[in-house]
């Protein structure tokens, strides 16, 4: 090992050990804050279980609402890991190295929050086992269960295998005895010998290729829940690729947000540098433009075609509260972040750089949430026979219960992510060392 | 239902021919679901034999029909055992537990259809109230809902009763992950609320918004004796909808909505027999009725193949619905009822 690599490794061990510390005041406050939100959500869910879904704003016309939006949103976030880790590994982008762990962890935890959202939405969660007892492959829900469980197990394996060398590095370097014991067990006797490294890289190389089609299938199938129906706005061939691009877009935005937060909270300036943010920024510009393109295609075809029911759907989307949300999404979640990201990438100085990106990426994810909401709710409001003709006024407004559970899901996601970073090194040290050897420290983007 | 189209009147094999006449959809459906062999068997089995089967609740239909004596029909339209000479009792309380084969397969050799004459419907909603009473539905819930259709300047407003269309290619059953909602060979789409997991995918998939969900705790008059054919007692967290009243059909009676329709606007019958009957006891030849009056199926272009036909509101016999012009906003060429959703 070169002196430079040694120095980086030594420094990163110190820095990671610092990030494992759980006695900070800020950390305790943060976890306490999240726990309060989670407890409120749990109480809300228990209330919903006993009283039924009538405590939500859903009704017989808008029979899917915020929970389904959460499902699509979190499954979308989960695509961060695939992009950064798998695609960039396959294409051999050296700057991916410090980010991979963070991205893979996001994938796993987002899936762990997203998938149960469907169960929260179920009228009879006590009958979940029916899906296994009577499941039929005709139903896109079964496709979802198959692809999401594959994706969960795949990304868990991927995260774990890529973690093994770091566990081996850290096993005798961490201070807490329980952590030492845990790392000892999980590292499976890995010692970073060249032979082991070869096997591990082979496994990772194969897994990162396999995980890409799985990830694409996941969000395609999520979109098919909607597009397999005959409802206006849903029954669309564009939905598969549209959802996949949307997922990668929001996932990448989420990873940038997470990077900025970790960089600030754990002082990871040396590992997450402008090299990474600029590279991701360029990627974001491409994804942002691509998503705008898809969104224009979606709405323009619906609007221009003037199919009677599509036309009414466009009226719902562009008027009232949905209209406000729609225009907000266009202006502040698609075009403004695009402008901000372009500005950031062109900027010569570092000043305010990360603030700009933080604002842009958070706006993107707010917009992506709104977008999924606007896919689900207005379509459910647009029936072929307008319900008004029967004297029914369709409306949907999420209740406190739905908001609580939604924020609870978000808090749970953040808690899982935080705890992960407190137990395992959030920066992939072995990959950085490997990168310094193979590509040089400049390309990896870390500072010695 | 009048005597000439009473289910009992078609004996063994007699309806096979009529099935070939109008049973195009049904034939395709049989093939599609691989029921060809069952169809051949069912073709030889009359309705009465099913009742015998339901009473004994064992054995297959074929053995019982061909093995036992063929019931005779009395002048008053009652089924008589040719050996004992006694009237064969109808099953008073048809009961089956969920998953029962008979419930899932339907009444053999039938293809139930409904015809709604929009020129006769005066929007009195007696169909709705009688249905709601029979099925003990909560106040706001209407399995058959009467819409006020406004049309345009060229088209007069009219009433539009909408039950479940019992589609022959139902988008709802296709998406059900647990086979809780299913299509039977007699054309009826039912829901097994002991199987339903409450995912509401069927509600999202139904283009006719015909399904209802039990969002909260339910109040049942009777708590026992559930069968998907009765759809009651209902259960919290499950989906329900208009079921074409198979429990009534098994007794040879019209569904509640058809019986309650004083205008005779709702006609019900069997496409295999090519006959529909209204509450006034008038029976029509289905094919002739549809051809003469320009019958159509609502949103047929969606390809769902509904079992409910409409006769257009031509020269209506009632006063058209009054539309409050200030409340509505015309958006398109057919229905002008989409209000601006400004405060939702």
mmCIF file of C-alpha atoms in Angstrom, chain A residues 77-87 89 96-112 151-152 154-164 166 204 207-208 211 255 413 417 420 425-426 428 430-431:
data_model
loop_
_atom_site.group_PDB
_atom_site.id
_atom_site.type_symbol
_atom_site.label_atom_id
_atom_site.label_comp_id
_atom_site.label_asym_id
_atom_site.label_seq_id
_atom_site.Cartn_x
_atom_site.Cartn_y
_atom_site.Cartn_z
ATOM 1 C CA UNK A 77 -36.183 7.083 -3.633
ATOM 2 C CA UNK A 78 -34.877 3.543 -3.467
ATOM 3 C CA UNK A 79 -33.497 3.893 -6.962
ATOM 4 C CA UNK A 80 -30.659 6.067 -5.706
ATOM 5 C CA UNK A 81 -28.582 3.072 -4.753
ATOM 6 C CA UNK A 82 -28.878 1.363 -8.068
ATOM 7 C CA UNK A 83 -27.848 4.367 -10.051
ATOM 8 C CA UNK A 84 -24.869 5.469 -8.017
ATOM 9 C CA UNK A 85 -23.657 2.084 -7.057
ATOM 10 C CA UNK A 86 -24.478 -0.246 -9.881
ATOM 11 C CA UNK A 87 -24.580 1.898 -12.994
ATOM 12 C CA UNK A 89 -19.673 0.783 -11.043
ATOM 13 C CA UNK A 96 -18.674 7.045 -7.199
ATOM 14 C CA UNK A 97 -16.418 5.379 -4.622
ATOM 15 C CA UNK A 98 -17.046 7.422 -1.454
ATOM 16 C CA UNK A 99 -20.795 7.600 -2.175
ATOM 17 C CA UNK A 100 -21.651 3.961 -2.806
ATOM 18 C CA UNK A 101 -22.384 2.945 0.780
ATOM 19 C CA UNK A 102 -24.717 5.886 1.361
ATOM 20 C CA UNK A 103 -26.580 5.155 -1.842
ATOM 21 C CA UNK A 104 -26.972 1.441 -1.171
ATOM 22 C CA UNK A 105 -28.260 2.128 2.323
ATOM 23 C CA UNK A 106 -30.848 4.597 0.992
ATOM 24 C CA UNK A 107 -32.114 1.911 -1.347
ATOM 25 C CA UNK A 108 -32.615 -0.618 1.409
ATOM 26 C CA UNK A 109 -34.270 1.721 3.897
ATOM 27 C CA UNK A 110 -36.515 3.398 1.347
ATOM 28 C CA UNK A 111 -37.773 -0.029 0.320
ATOM 29 C CA UNK A 112 -38.328 -0.959 3.947
ATOM 30 C CA UNK A 151 -35.068 -6.004 -5.037
ATOM 31 C CA UNK A 152 -35.032 -5.893 -1.235
ATOM 32 C CA UNK A 154 -30.796 -8.116 -3.834
ATOM 33 C CA UNK A 155 -29.974 -4.712 -2.437
ATOM 34 C CA UNK A 156 -29.486 -6.104 1.068
ATOM 35 C CA UNK A 157 -26.991 -8.591 -0.336
ATOM 36 C CA UNK A 158 -25.327 -5.918 -2.411
ATOM 37 C CA UNK A 159 -25.008 -3.585 0.552
ATOM 38 C CA UNK A 160 -23.671 -6.374 2.717
ATOM 39 C CA UNK A 161 -21.116 -7.793 0.310
ATOM 40 C CA UNK A 162 -19.715 -4.330 -0.365
ATOM 41 C CA UNK A 163 -19.568 -3.777 3.382
ATOM 42 C CA UNK A 164 -17.495 -6.876 4.199
ATOM 43 C CA UNK A 166 -14.781 -2.364 5.516
ATOM 44 C CA UNK A 204 -19.798 -7.328 -6.790
ATOM 45 C CA UNK A 207 -24.322 -8.341 -8.628
ATOM 46 C CA UNK A 208 -24.167 -4.790 -9.904
ATOM 47 C CA UNK A 211 -29.427 -5.502 -9.818
ATOM 48 C CA UNK A 255 -28.678 11.019 -2.256
ATOM 49 C CA UNK A 413 -36.605 6.183 7.147
ATOM 50 C CA UNK A 417 -30.491 5.730 7.978
ATOM 51 C CA UNK A 420 -27.008 2.631 10.099
ATOM 52 C CA UNK A 425 -18.906 3.218 8.164
ATOM 53 C CA UNK A 426 -21.031 5.463 5.961
ATOM 54 C CA UNK A 428 -16.811 3.061 1.718
ATOM 55 C CA UNK A 430 -11.969 0.070 1.017
ATOM 56 C CA UNK A 431 -13.326 1.414 -2.255
#
